[in-house]
Amino acid sequence: MDKILIHGGRPLSGSIKISGSKNSALPILAATLLTREPCIVHGVPDLSDTNYMLQILTHLGAQVERASGTVTVTAEKVHSVAPYDVVRKMRASVCVLGPLLGRCKEATVALPGGCVIGDRPIDLHLKGFEALGAAVRVQAGDIKVFAPKLSGAVINMHGKFGPTVLGTDNIMMAAVLSDGVTVIEGAAQEPEVVDLANFLNQMGAKIEGAGTRRIIIEGVSELHGTEHWVIPDRIEAGTFLVAGAIAGKGVTVNRVEPEHVRAITDVLTRCGFPIKFADRSISILPNGAATALELKTEPYPGFPTDMQAQMCALLSTSKGISAVTDNVFPQRYMHVAELKRMGAKVQLEGATAVIEGVDRLLAAPVMASDLRASAALVLAGLKADGVTEVSRVYHIDRGYERLDEKLGELGAHVERVKAA
Ligand code: EPZ
């Protein structure tokens, strides 16, 4: 197991290129199961999560070829059972349920296990499949869905914590090959949902309203192959913009959709950092310590929960007292105990982290617990005095392509070492 050593106190400067979006590539790769014809997907980031998805597709019978960021999937023949040992590594595997149900009218996928970021039920996904006419059974740790045929329906995908992203994706993918019209109310509006809908429409689907709370899907009898570029990763872009705020003297992220990160750049502006926009690139300029603020995560276009931990790292050395509330994953605070080991002053009150800014952080050995928490610890290490040692970096490799190398391109002194 690797560790990352971050030598703190080095100012970052320069520019990096943003990779393709993990959270867009995963459902798009799953959607290739909906046709027998080859699908060519460009901009697939080299991550353990995308590799897991390719293993699942191969296990289901699809032919998968990869040439650096381009993946070609040909699912001429597929079977509909994705067992525990294949899907247990990644919760997002649940998004093969929709395409398998759509194409094979049946699917068996192991129920996702627990998750450190909080309770993550899939009741809305299952409710949606039932509304389309599928029988749903959870048995011996497996989800079994089957239907002689699927029929269009009106389905509300809005839950206690707002809309569900992968739930919206799953129902869209099951409904494209169903009879009649499906209307998803309370749909997720994330750019990754729009990217999936665009991909499906390129395959011959009839989807309207993606990006709004109401998506209309007119079922078709068959889909064909296509070629698609995955959108840039807005969370990777946000993470590097926070790196620029926490330790930068002028950092630019290239190949990013400014609109997709609007909520993030608005918050960094409120923290006092000048931001410059150019065609598909964004620069953040230094301005000393961040201004403390009150921040709430919300579904898109609100401030993303996947940037909450990184903001906690930045606000740990802010001027004043901040309150960060996660309204999407209220328990998503595994990074707090580790930041406190580095000298941060953070009090958890329910779903809110109250952060009293300190002048400096001190390096310490810390433990990554999940993808975004580990990114936050790396960012804190850039600011801290001394060498911070982050262990269990496999969490980082799930969602950041070459994070340590890209930080090195910006002048950081970051080393990846084998754990003893
Ligand atoms: C997606 O997860 C992302 N993952 C997550 O990113 C992201 O945090 C999340 O959306 C929210 O933006 C991928 O796209 C692969 P949800 P998803 O269903 O779809 C509750 C990362 O760091 N809910 O939108 O699984 C749920 O518990 C990852 O890259 C139900 O109650 O999240 C949560 O509180 C982590 N019932 C809220 O809705 C359901 O059936 C939003 O979850 C489904 C969800």
Tab-separated table of N, CA and C and ligand atoms in Angstrom, residues 21-24 26-27 49 90-95 115 117-127 157-169 188 190 192-193 233-235 298-300 303-307 310 326-332 370-373 398-400, ligand 1:
chain	number	residue	atom	x	y	z
A	21	SER	N	-14.247	13.185	-16.469
A	21	SER	CA	-14.986	13.044	-15.207
A	21	SER	C	-15.230	11.583	-14.835
A	22	LYS	N	-14.785	11.207	-13.624
A	22	LYS	CA	-15.058	9.850	-13.109
A	22	LYS	C	-16.565	9.604	-13.044
A	23	ASN	N	-17.290	10.570	-12.465
A	23	ASN	CA	-18.720	10.362	-12.209
A	23	ASN	C	-19.580	10.471	-13.459
A	24	SER	N	-18.940	10.836	-14.582
A	24	SER	CA	-19.634	10.783	-15.865
A	24	SER	C	-19.244	9.503	-16.607
A	26	LEU	N	-18.322	6.584	-15.446
A	26	LEU	CA	-18.856	5.338	-14.890
A	26	LEU	C	-20.244	4.999	-15.448
A	27	PRO	N	-21.270	5.895	-15.346
A	27	PRO	CA	-22.570	5.523	-15.920
A	27	PRO	C	-22.544	5.414	-17.452
A	49	ASP	N	-11.480	3.104	-10.072
A	49	ASP	CA	-12.936	2.964	-10.240
A	49	ASP	C	-13.322	2.697	-11.698
A	90	MET	N	-16.864	-1.303	-5.592
A	90	MET	CA	-17.282	0.038	-6.003
A	90	MET	C	-18.803	0.165	-5.966
A	91	ARG	N	-19.319	1.107	-5.140
A	91	ARG	CA	-20.768	1.291	-5.006
A	91	ARG	C	-21.410	1.632	-6.339
A	92	ALA	N	-20.668	2.401	-7.160
A	92	ALA	CA	-21.259	2.873	-8.418
A	92	ALA	C	-21.588	1.721	-9.357
A	93	SER	N	-21.164	0.493	-9.018
A	93	SER	CA	-21.510	-0.668	-9.851
A	93	SER	C	-23.020	-0.806	-9.955
A	94	VAL	N	-23.743	-0.220	-8.974
A	94	VAL	CA	-25.201	-0.335	-8.974
A	94	VAL	C	-25.788	0.210	-10.284
A	95	CYS	N	-25.019	1.045	-10.998
A	95	CYS	CA	-25.587	1.634	-12.214
A	95	CYS	C	-25.521	0.710	-13.436
A	115	CYS	N	-20.833	2.287	3.539
A	115	CYS	CA	-19.959	3.327	2.994
A	115	CYS	C	-19.594	4.295	4.117
A	117	ILE	N	-18.922	7.363	4.050
A	117	ILE	CA	-19.433	8.735	3.989
A	117	ILE	C	-20.866	8.830	4.504
A	118	GLY	N	-21.456	7.673	4.845
A	118	GLY	CA	-22.786	7.748	5.444
A	118	GLY	C	-23.725	6.705	4.877
A	119	ASP	N	-24.957	6.796	5.323
A	119	ASP	CA	-25.997	5.872	4.899
A	119	ASP	C	-26.284	6.114	3.421
A	120	ARG	N	-26.207	5.060	2.603
A	120	ARG	CA	-26.452	5.265	1.162
A	120	ARG	C	-27.439	4.228	0.629
A	121	PRO	N	-28.730	4.367	0.992
A	121	PRO	CA	-29.715	3.395	0.499
A	121	PRO	C	-29.933	3.541	-1.005
A	122	ILE	N	-30.551	2.553	-1.656
A	122	ILE	CA	-30.899	2.670	-3.077
A	122	ILE	C	-32.411	2.484	-3.266
A	123	ASP	N	-33.171	2.823	-2.225
A	123	ASP	CA	-34.632	2.644	-2.275
A	123	ASP	C	-35.255	3.389	-3.458
A	124	LEU	N	-34.738	4.563	-3.805
A	124	LEU	CA	-35.325	5.337	-4.905
A	124	LEU	C	-35.087	4.643	-6.249
A	125	HIS	N	-33.900	4.013	-6.395
A	125	HIS	CA	-33.623	3.264	-7.630
A	125	HIS	C	-34.675	2.149	-7.784
A	126	LEU	N	-34.852	1.396	-6.680
A	126	LEU	CA	-35.732	0.220	-6.729
A	126	LEU	C	-37.180	0.651	-6.944
A	127	LYS	N	-37.558	1.760	-6.301
A	127	LYS	CA	-38.922	2.289	-6.491
A	127	LYS	C	-39.148	2.636	-7.967
A	157	MET	N	-38.067	11.023	-8.241
A	157	MET	CA	-36.776	10.531	-7.737
A	157	MET	C	-36.211	11.450	-6.666
A	158	HIS	N	-37.096	12.222	-6.020
A	158	HIS	CA	-36.629	13.153	-4.997
A	158	HIS	C	-36.748	12.497	-3.632
A	159	GLY	N	-35.620	12.397	-2.891
A	159	GLY	CA	-35.651	11.745	-1.589
A	159	GLY	C	-35.451	12.726	-0.462
A	160	LYS	N	-35.229	12.171	0.734
A	160	LYS	CA	-35.074	12.968	1.963
A	160	LYS	C	-33.906	13.963	1.828
A	161	PHE	N	-32.872	13.554	1.095
A	161	PHE	CA	-31.697	14.426	0.955
A	161	PHE	C	-31.616	15.002	-0.446
A	162	GLY	N	-32.789	15.062	-1.112
A	162	GLY	CA	-32.803	15.655	-2.460
A	162	GLY	C	-32.819	14.582	-3.529
A	163	PRO	N	-32.564	14.980	-4.785
A	163	PRO	CA	-32.593	13.995	-5.871
A	163	PRO	C	-31.407	13.051	-5.771
A	164	THR	N	-31.501	11.921	-6.458
A	164	THR	CA	-30.385	10.965	-6.479
A	164	THR	C	-29.754	10.954	-7.868
A	165	VAL	N	-28.422	11.078	-7.914
A	165	VAL	CA	-27.699	11.151	-9.195
A	165	VAL	C	-27.726	9.791	-9.898
A	166	LEU	N	-27.162	8.770	-9.263
A	166	LEU	CA	-27.117	7.459	-9.928
A	166	LEU	C	-28.512	6.849	-10.065
A	167	GLY	N	-29.435	7.248	-9.169
A	167	GLY	CA	-30.813	6.783	-9.296
A	167	GLY	C	-31.449	7.329	-10.572
A	168	THR	N	-31.239	8.616	-10.819
A	168	THR	CA	-31.755	9.235	-12.047
A	168	THR	C	-31.139	8.550	-13.272
A	169	ASP	N	-29.813	8.317	-13.206
A	169	ASP	CA	-29.120	7.632	-14.309
A	169	ASP	C	-29.718	6.240	-14.556
A	188	ALA	N	-32.152	14.478	-10.726
A	188	ALA	CA	-30.876	15.139	-10.452
A	188	ALA	C	-30.486	15.952	-11.688
A	190	GLU	N	-27.258	17.177	-12.191
A	190	GLU	CA	-25.795	17.246	-12.290
A	190	GLU	C	-25.327	17.184	-13.749
A	192	GLU	N	-23.109	15.491	-14.958
A	192	GLU	CA	-22.839	14.098	-15.330
A	192	GLU	C	-24.117	13.393	-15.815
A	193	VAL	N	-25.281	13.807	-15.272
A	193	VAL	CA	-26.557	13.256	-15.732
A	193	VAL	C	-26.827	13.734	-17.166
A	233	ASP	N	-13.674	16.690	-15.406
A	233	ASP	CA	-14.050	16.389	-14.018
A	233	ASP	C	-14.115	17.672	-13.190
A	234	ARG	N	-15.341	18.125	-12.890
A	234	ARG	CA	-15.510	19.396	-12.165
A	234	ARG	C	-15.021	19.300	-10.729
A	235	ILE	N	-15.018	18.105	-10.136
A	235	ILE	CA	-14.551	17.970	-8.753
A	235	ILE	C	-13.020	17.970	-8.709
A	298	GLU	N	-25.402	21.323	-1.375
A	298	GLU	CA	-26.732	21.086	-1.946
A	298	GLU	C	-26.568	20.286	-3.228
A	299	PRO	N	-27.652	19.653	-3.699
A	299	PRO	CA	-27.564	19.044	-5.042
A	299	PRO	C	-27.273	20.125	-6.092
A	300	TYR	N	-26.712	19.719	-7.228
A	300	TYR	CA	-26.394	20.671	-8.314
A	300	TYR	C	-27.657	21.455	-8.699
A	303	PHE	N	-23.679	23.934	-3.999
A	303	PHE	CA	-22.267	23.614	-3.730
A	303	PHE	C	-22.149	22.104	-3.508
A	304	PRO	N	-21.245	21.435	-4.266
A	304	PRO	CA	-21.196	19.967	-4.211
A	304	PRO	C	-20.649	19.370	-2.915
A	305	THR	N	-21.299	18.331	-2.426
A	305	THR	CA	-20.804	17.611	-1.252
A	305	THR	C	-19.401	17.054	-1.501
A	306	ASP	N	-19.069	16.765	-2.777
A	306	ASP	CA	-17.755	16.194	-3.092
A	306	ASP	C	-16.628	17.211	-2.961
A	307	MET	N	-16.962	18.470	-2.619
A	307	MET	CA	-15.949	19.500	-2.377
A	307	MET	C	-15.945	19.948	-0.915
A	310	GLN	N	-12.572	19.269	1.055
A	310	GLN	CA	-11.493	20.153	0.605
A	310	GLN	C	-11.673	21.564	1.187
A	326	ASP	N	-23.173	19.755	5.618
A	326	ASP	CA	-23.379	18.869	4.475
A	326	ASP	C	-24.831	18.388	4.490
A	327	ASN	N	-25.626	18.928	3.564
A	327	ASN	CA	-27.051	18.583	3.498
A	327	ASN	C	-27.321	17.357	2.646
A	328	VAL	N	-26.280	16.835	1.985
A	328	VAL	CA	-26.463	15.665	1.109
A	328	VAL	C	-25.999	14.394	1.829
A	329	PHE	N	-24.803	14.447	2.430
A	329	PHE	CA	-24.297	13.335	3.256
A	329	PHE	C	-23.953	13.896	4.632
A	330	PRO	N	-24.951	13.985	5.531
A	330	PRO	CA	-24.766	14.688	6.810
A	330	PRO	C	-23.682	14.099	7.709
A	331	GLN	N	-23.251	12.866	7.428
A	331	GLN	CA	-22.228	12.266	8.310
A	331	GLN	C	-20.851	12.268	7.656
A	332	ARG	N	-20.695	12.964	6.537
A	332	ARG	CA	-19.477	12.870	5.722
A	332	ARG	C	-18.325	13.701	6.300
A	370	ASP	N	-11.713	8.001	2.747
A	370	ASP	CA	-12.515	7.938	1.519
A	370	ASP	C	-11.927	8.921	0.511
A	371	LEU	N	-12.437	8.899	-0.677
A	371	LEU	CA	-11.827	9.634	-1.796
A	371	LEU	C	-11.619	11.116	-1.502
A	372	ARG	N	-12.689	11.831	-1.155
A	372	ARG	CA	-12.573	13.289	-1.006
A	372	ARG	C	-11.896	13.668	0.303
A	373	ALA	N	-12.062	12.828	1.339
A	373	ALA	CA	-11.357	13.094	2.607
A	373	ALA	C	-9.853	13.031	2.368
A	398	ARG	N	-8.734	6.121	-6.583
A	398	ARG	CA	-10.081	5.803	-7.058
A	398	ARG	C	-10.646	6.923	-7.919
A	399	GLY	N	-10.241	8.186	-7.579
A	399	GLY	CA	-10.923	9.296	-8.228
A	399	GLY	C	-10.055	10.409	-8.766
A	400	TYR	N	-8.739	10.368	-8.506
A	400	TYR	CA	-7.838	11.409	-9.035
A	400	TYR	C	-6.763	10.754	-9.897
B	1	EPZ	C1	-23.170	10.375	-6.751
B	1	EPZ	O1	-23.422	9.313	-5.824
B	1	EPZ	C2	-21.643	10.509	-6.829
B	1	EPZ	N1	-21.074	9.246	-7.257
B	1	EPZ	C3	-21.082	10.878	-5.456
B	1	EPZ	O2	-19.683	11.139	-5.600
B	1	EPZ	C4	-21.730	12.174	-4.986
B	1	EPZ	O3	-21.308	12.451	-3.672
B	1	EPZ	C5	-23.276	12.018	-4.991
B	1	EPZ	O4	-23.735	11.622	-6.294
B	1	EPZ	C6	-23.976	13.311	-4.637
B	1	EPZ	O5	-23.594	14.335	-5.486
B	1	EPZ	C7	-21.061	8.942	-8.580
B	1	EPZ	O6	-21.563	9.654	-9.419
B	1	EPZ	C8	-20.388	7.665	-8.960
B	1	EPZ	P1	-27.049	10.177	-4.563
B	1	EPZ	P2	-24.900	8.714	-5.663
B	1	EPZ	O7	-27.873	8.984	-4.870
B	1	EPZ	O8	-25.648	8.826	-6.930
B	1	EPZ	C9	-29.741	9.602	-0.682
B	1	EPZ	C10	-17.369	10.934	-5.195
B	1	EPZ	O9	-16.735	11.407	-4.225
B	1	EPZ	N2	-30.384	8.484	-1.422
B	1	EPZ	O10	-27.244	11.388	-5.409
B	1	EPZ	O11	-24.747	7.385	-5.027
B	1	EPZ	C11	-28.266	9.325	-0.369
B	1	EPZ	O12	-28.105	8.550	0.776
B	1	EPZ	C12	-18.741	10.275	-4.931
B	1	EPZ	O13	-16.987	10.988	-6.357
B	1	EPZ	C13	-31.486	7.869	-0.880
B	1	EPZ	O14	-31.932	8.214	0.213
B	1	EPZ	O15	-25.510	9.739	-4.594
B	1	EPZ	C14	-27.725	10.741	-0.240
B	1	EPZ	O16	-27.988	11.227	1.045
B	1	EPZ	C15	-19.020	10.036	-3.495
B	1	EPZ	N3	-32.059	6.849	-1.587
B	1	EPZ	C16	-28.533	11.518	-1.278
B	1	EPZ	O17	-29.707	10.747	-1.529
B	1	EPZ	C17	-31.594	6.438	-2.815
B	1	EPZ	O18	-32.149	5.508	-3.410
B	1	EPZ	C18	-27.795	11.768	-2.599
B	1	EPZ	O19	-27.235	10.542	-3.018
B	1	EPZ	C19	-30.475	7.082	-3.344
B	1	EPZ	C20	-29.873	8.110	-2.628
